PDB file of C-alpha atoms in Angstrom:
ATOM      1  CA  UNK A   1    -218.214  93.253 122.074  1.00 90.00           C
ATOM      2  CA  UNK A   2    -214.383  92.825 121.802  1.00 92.00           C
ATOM      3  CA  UNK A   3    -211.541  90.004 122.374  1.00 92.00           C
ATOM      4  CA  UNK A   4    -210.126  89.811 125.527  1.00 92.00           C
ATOM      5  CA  UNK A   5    -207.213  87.923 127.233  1.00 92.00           C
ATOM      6  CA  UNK A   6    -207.645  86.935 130.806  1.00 94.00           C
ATOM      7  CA  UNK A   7    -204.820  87.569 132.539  1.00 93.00           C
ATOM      8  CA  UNK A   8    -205.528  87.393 136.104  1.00 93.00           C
ATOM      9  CA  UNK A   9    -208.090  87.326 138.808  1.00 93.00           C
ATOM     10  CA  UNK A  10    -209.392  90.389 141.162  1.00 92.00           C
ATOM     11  CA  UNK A  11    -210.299  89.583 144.919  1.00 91.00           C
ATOM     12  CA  UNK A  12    -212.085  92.809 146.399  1.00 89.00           C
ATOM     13  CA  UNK A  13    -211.769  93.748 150.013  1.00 89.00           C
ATOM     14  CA  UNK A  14    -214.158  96.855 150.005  1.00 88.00           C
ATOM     15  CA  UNK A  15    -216.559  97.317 147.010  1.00 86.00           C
ATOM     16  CA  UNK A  16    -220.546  98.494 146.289  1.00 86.00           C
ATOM     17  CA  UNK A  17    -223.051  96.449 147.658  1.00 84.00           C
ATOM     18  CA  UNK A  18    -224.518  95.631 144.767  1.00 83.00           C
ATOM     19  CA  UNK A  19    -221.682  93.623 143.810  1.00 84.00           C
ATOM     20  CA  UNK A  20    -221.611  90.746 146.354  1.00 83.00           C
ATOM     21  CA  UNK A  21    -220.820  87.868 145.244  1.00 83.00           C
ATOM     22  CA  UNK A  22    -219.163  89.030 141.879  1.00 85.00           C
ATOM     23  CA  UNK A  23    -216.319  87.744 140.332  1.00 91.00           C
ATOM     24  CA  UNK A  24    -213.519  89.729 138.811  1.00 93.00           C
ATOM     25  CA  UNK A  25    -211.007  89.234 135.926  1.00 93.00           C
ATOM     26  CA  UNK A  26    -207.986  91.532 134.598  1.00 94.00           C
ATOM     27  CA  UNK A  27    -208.507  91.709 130.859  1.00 93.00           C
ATOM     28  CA  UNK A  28    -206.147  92.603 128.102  1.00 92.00           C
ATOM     29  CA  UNK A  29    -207.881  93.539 125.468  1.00 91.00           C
ATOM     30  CA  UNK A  30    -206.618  92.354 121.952  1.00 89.00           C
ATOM     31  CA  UNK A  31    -206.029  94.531 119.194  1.00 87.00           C
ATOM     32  CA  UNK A  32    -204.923  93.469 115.674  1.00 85.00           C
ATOM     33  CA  UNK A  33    -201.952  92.391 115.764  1.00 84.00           C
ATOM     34  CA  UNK A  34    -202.410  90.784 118.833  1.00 83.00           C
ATOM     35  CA  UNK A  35    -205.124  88.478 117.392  1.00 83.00           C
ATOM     36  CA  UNK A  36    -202.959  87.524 114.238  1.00 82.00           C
ATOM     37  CA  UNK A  37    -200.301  86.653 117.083  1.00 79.00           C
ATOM     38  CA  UNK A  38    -197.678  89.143 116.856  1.00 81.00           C
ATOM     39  CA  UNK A  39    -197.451  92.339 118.208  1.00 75.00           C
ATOM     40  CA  UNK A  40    -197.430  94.414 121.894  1.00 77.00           C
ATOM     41  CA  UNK A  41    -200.599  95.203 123.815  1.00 76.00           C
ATOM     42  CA  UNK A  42    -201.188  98.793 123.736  1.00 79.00           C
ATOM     43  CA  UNK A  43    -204.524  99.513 124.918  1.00 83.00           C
ATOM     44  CA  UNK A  44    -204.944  99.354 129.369  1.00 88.00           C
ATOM     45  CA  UNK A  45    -206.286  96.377 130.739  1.00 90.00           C
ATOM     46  CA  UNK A  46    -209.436  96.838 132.628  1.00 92.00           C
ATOM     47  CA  UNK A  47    -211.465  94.560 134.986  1.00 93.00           C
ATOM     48  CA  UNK A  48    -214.283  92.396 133.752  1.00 93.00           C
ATOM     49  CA  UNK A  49    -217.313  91.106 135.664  1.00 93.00           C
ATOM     50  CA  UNK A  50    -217.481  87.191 135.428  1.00 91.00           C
ATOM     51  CA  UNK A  51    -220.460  85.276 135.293  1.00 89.00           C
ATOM     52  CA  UNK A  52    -218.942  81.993 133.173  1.00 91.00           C
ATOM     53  CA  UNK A  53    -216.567  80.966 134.885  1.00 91.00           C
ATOM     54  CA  UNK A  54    -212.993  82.191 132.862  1.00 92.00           C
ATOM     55  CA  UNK A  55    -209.851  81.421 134.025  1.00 91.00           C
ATOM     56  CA  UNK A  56    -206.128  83.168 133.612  1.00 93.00           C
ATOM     57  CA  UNK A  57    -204.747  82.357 130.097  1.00 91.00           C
ATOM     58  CA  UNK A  58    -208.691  82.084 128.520  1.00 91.00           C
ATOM     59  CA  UNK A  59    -209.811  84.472 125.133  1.00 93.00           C
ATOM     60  CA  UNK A  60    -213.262  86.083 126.411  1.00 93.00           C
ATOM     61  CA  UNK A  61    -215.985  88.310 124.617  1.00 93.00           C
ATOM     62  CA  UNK A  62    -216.171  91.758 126.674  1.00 93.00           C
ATOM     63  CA  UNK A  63    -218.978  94.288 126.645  1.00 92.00           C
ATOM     64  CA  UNK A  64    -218.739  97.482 127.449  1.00 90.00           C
ATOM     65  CA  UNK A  65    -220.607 100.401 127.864  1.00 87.00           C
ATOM     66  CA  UNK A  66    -224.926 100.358 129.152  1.00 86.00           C
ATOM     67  CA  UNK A  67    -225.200  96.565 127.589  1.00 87.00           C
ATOM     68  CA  UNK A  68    -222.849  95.642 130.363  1.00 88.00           C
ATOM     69  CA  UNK A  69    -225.476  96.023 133.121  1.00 87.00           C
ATOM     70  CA  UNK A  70    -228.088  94.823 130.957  1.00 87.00           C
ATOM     71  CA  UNK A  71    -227.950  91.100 132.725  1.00 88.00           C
ATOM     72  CA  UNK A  72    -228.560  92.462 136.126  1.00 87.00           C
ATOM     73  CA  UNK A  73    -231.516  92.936 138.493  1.00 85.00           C
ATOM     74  CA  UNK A  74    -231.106  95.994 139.887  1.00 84.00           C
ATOM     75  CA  UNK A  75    -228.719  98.701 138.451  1.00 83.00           C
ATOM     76  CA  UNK A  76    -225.569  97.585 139.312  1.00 86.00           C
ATOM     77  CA  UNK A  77    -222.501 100.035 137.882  1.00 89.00           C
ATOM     78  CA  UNK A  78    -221.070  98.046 135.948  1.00 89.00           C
ATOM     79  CA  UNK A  79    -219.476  98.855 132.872  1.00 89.00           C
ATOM     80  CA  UNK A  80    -217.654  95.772 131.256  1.00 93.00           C
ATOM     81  CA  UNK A  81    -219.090  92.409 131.138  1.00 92.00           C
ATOM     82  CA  UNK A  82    -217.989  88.939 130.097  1.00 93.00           C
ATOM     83  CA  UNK A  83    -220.332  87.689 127.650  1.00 92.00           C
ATOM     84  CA  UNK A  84    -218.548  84.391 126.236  1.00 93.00           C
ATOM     85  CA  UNK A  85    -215.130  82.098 126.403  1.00 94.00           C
ATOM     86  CA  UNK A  86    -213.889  82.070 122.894  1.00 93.00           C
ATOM     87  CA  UNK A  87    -213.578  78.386 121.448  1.00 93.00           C
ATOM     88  CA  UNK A  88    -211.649  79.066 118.403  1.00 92.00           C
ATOM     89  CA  UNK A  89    -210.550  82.387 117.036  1.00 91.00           C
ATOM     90  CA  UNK A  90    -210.817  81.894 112.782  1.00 92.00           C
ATOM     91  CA  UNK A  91    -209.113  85.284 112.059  1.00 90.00           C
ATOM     92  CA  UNK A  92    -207.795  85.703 108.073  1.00 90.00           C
ATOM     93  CA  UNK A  93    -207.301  89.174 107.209  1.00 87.00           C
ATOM     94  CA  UNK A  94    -207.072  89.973 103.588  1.00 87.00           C
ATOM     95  CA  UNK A  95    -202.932  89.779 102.937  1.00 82.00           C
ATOM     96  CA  UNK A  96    -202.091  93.619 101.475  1.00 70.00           C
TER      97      UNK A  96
ATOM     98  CA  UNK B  17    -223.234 102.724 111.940  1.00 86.00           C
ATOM     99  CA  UNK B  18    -219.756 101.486 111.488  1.00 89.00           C
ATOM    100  CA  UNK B  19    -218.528 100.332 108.077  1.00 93.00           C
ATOM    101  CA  UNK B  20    -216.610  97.626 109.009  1.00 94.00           C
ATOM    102  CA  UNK B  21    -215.068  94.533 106.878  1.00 93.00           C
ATOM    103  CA  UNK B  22    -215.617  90.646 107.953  1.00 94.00           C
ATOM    104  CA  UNK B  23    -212.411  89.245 108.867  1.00 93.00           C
ATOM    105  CA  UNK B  24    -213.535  86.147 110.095  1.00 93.00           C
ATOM    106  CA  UNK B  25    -215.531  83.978 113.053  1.00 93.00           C
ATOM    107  CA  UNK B  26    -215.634  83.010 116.549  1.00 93.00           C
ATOM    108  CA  UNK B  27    -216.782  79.773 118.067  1.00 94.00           C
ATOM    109  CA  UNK B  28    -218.194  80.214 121.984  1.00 93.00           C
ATOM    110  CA  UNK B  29    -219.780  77.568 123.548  1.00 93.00           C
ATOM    111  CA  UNK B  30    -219.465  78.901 127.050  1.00 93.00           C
ATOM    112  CA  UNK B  31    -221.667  82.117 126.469  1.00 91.00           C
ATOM    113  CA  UNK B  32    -224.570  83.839 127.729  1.00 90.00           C
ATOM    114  CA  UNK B  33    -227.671  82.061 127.763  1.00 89.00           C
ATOM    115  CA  UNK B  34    -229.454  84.730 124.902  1.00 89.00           C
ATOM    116  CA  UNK B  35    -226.265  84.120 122.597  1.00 89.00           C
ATOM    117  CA  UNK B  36    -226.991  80.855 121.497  1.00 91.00           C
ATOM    118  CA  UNK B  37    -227.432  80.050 118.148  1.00 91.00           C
ATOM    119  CA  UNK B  38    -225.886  83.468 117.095  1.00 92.00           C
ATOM    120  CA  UNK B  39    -223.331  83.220 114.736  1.00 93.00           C
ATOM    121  CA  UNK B  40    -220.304  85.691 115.691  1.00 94.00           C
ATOM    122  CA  UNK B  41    -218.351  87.488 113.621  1.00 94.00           C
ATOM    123  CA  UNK B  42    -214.836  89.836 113.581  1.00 94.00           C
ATOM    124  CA  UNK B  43    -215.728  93.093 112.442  1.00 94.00           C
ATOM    125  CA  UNK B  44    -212.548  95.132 111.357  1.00 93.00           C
ATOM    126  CA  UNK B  45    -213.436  99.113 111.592  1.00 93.00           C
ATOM    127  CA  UNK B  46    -212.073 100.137 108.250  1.00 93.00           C
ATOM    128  CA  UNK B  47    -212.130 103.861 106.499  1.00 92.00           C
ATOM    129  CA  UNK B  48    -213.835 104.588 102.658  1.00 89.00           C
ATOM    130  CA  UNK B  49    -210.649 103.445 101.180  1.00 89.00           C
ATOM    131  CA  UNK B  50    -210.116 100.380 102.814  1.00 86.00           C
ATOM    132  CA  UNK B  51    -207.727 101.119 105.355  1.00 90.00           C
ATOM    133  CA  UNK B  52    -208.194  99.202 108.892  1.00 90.00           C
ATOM    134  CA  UNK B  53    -208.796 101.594 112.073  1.00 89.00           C
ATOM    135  CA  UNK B  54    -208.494 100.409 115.671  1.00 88.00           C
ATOM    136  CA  UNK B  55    -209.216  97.109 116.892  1.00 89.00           C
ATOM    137  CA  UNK B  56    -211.663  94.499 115.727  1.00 92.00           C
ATOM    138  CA  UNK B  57    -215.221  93.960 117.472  1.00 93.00           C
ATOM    139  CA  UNK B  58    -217.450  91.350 117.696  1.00 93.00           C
ATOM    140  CA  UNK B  59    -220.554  91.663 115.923  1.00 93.00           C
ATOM    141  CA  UNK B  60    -224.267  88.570 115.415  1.00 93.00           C
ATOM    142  CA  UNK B  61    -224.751  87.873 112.186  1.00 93.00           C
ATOM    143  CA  UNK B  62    -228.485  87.936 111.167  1.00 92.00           C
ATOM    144  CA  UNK B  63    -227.310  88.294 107.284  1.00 92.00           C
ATOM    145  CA  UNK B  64    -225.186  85.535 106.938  1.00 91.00           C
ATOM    146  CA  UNK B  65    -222.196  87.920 105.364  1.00 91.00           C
ATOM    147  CA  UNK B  66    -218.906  86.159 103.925  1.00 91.00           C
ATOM    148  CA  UNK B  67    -215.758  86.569 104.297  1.00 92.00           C
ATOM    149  CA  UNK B  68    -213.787  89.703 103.621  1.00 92.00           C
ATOM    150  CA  UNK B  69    -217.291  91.699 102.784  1.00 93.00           C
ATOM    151  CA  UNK B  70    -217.891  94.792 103.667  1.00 93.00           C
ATOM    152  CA  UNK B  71    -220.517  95.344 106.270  1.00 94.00           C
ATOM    153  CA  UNK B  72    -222.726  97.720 108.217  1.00 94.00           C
ATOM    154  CA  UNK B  73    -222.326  97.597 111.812  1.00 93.00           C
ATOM    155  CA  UNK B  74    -224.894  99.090 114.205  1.00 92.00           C
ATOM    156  CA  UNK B  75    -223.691  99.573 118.207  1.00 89.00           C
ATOM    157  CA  UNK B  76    -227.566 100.563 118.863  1.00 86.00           C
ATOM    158  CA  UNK B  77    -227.973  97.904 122.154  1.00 85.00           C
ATOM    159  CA  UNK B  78    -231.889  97.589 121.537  1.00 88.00           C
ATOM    160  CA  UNK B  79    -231.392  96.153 118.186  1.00 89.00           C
ATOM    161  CA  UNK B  80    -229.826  93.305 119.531  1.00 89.00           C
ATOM    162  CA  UNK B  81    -232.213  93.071 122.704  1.00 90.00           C
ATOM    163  CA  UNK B  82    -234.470  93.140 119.983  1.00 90.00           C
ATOM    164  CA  UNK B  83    -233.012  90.431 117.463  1.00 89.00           C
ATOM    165  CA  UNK B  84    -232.049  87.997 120.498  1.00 89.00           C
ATOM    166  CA  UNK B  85    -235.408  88.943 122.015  1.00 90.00           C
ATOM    167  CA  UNK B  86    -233.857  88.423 125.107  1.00 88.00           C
ATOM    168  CA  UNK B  87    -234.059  92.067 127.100  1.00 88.00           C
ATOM    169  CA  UNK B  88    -231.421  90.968 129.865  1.00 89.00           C
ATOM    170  CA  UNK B  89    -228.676  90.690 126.503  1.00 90.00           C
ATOM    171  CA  UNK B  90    -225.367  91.832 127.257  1.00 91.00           C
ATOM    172  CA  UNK B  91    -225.217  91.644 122.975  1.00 90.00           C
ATOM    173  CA  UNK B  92    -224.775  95.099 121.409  1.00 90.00           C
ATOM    174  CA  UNK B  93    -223.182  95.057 117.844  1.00 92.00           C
ATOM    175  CA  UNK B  94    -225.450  93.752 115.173  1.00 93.00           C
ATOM    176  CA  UNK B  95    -224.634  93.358 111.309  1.00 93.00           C
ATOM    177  CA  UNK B  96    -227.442  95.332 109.510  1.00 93.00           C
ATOM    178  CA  UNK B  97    -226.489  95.786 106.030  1.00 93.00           C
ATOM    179  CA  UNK B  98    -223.939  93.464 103.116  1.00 93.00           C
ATOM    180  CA  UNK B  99    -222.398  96.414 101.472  1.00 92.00           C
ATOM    181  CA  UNK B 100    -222.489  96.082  97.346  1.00 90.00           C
ATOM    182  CA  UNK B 101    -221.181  99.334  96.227  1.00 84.00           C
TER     183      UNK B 101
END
């Protein structure tokens, strides 16, 4: 699982049909520097499958990978899931 | 695994429903010597590991599914060893 920023919202027009009814974020996932609160993104963003509920601005846990279709039914490609809203982010890295 | 160093916590109350009561923790990738690769992941914490301790990270999925006991999980990293030396 890794940090996430939402940082919008994906409306599909065409899409598999085992993904009615899904709901789509644009992620940015954070790296270090990010998290300490400094620093560019340099990683893409990708899309996220939403269960929870996030909205634009939010920290969320991603999975990637098979875990990400883990939650579903029926197989379902899916390859990057939201699994939790971050509350508070306690990040200390050792200072060099 | 990965050998990864504990640099710090997460708080999530808005989760998924087999993630409760897990206690979540930033795992920093980090080489032999110490130095910090790539970006941090979030690992459960079975072990209860403190902070700035060097741990053992395993990405094996069924761990977790196994851990949570929840096979529906979308958990995957797990903290399976509190490095010493």
């Amino acid at each position: 699982m890794k940090l996430g920023k939402v940082i919008g919202k994906v409306t599909l027009s065409g899409q598999v049909d085992s993904f009615t009814g899904g709901r789509w974020l644009v992620v940015q996932p954070l790296n270090r520097e990010a998290l300490a609160g400094k620093g560019q993104p340099t990683e893409p963003s990708l899309v996220c499958y939403d269960n929870l509920g996030a909205g634009v601005g939010n920290i969320i846990g991603y999975v990637e990978g098979r875990e990400a279709a883990q939650p579903f039914e029926q197989d379902t490609p899916i390859d990057a899931y939201n699994a939790l809203i971050v509350d508070t982010i306690n990040y200390m890295p050792p200072k060099k | 695994m990965m050998l990864c160093r504990v640099d710090g916590n997460i708080t999530a109350t808005v989760k998924h429903a087999s993630a409760t009561g897990w206690r979540f923790v930033i795992c920093q990738p980090i080489t032999a010597d110490g130095a910090e690769v790539g970006s941090p992941t979030i690992a459960i914490d079975p072990l209860g590991s403190g902070l700035h301790s060097r741990v053992m990270v395993s990405t094996d999925g069924k761990h977790a599914t196994e851990l949570v006991k929840c096979r529906k999980t979308p958990i995957r990293n797990s903290i399976v060893g509190i490095i010493d030396t």
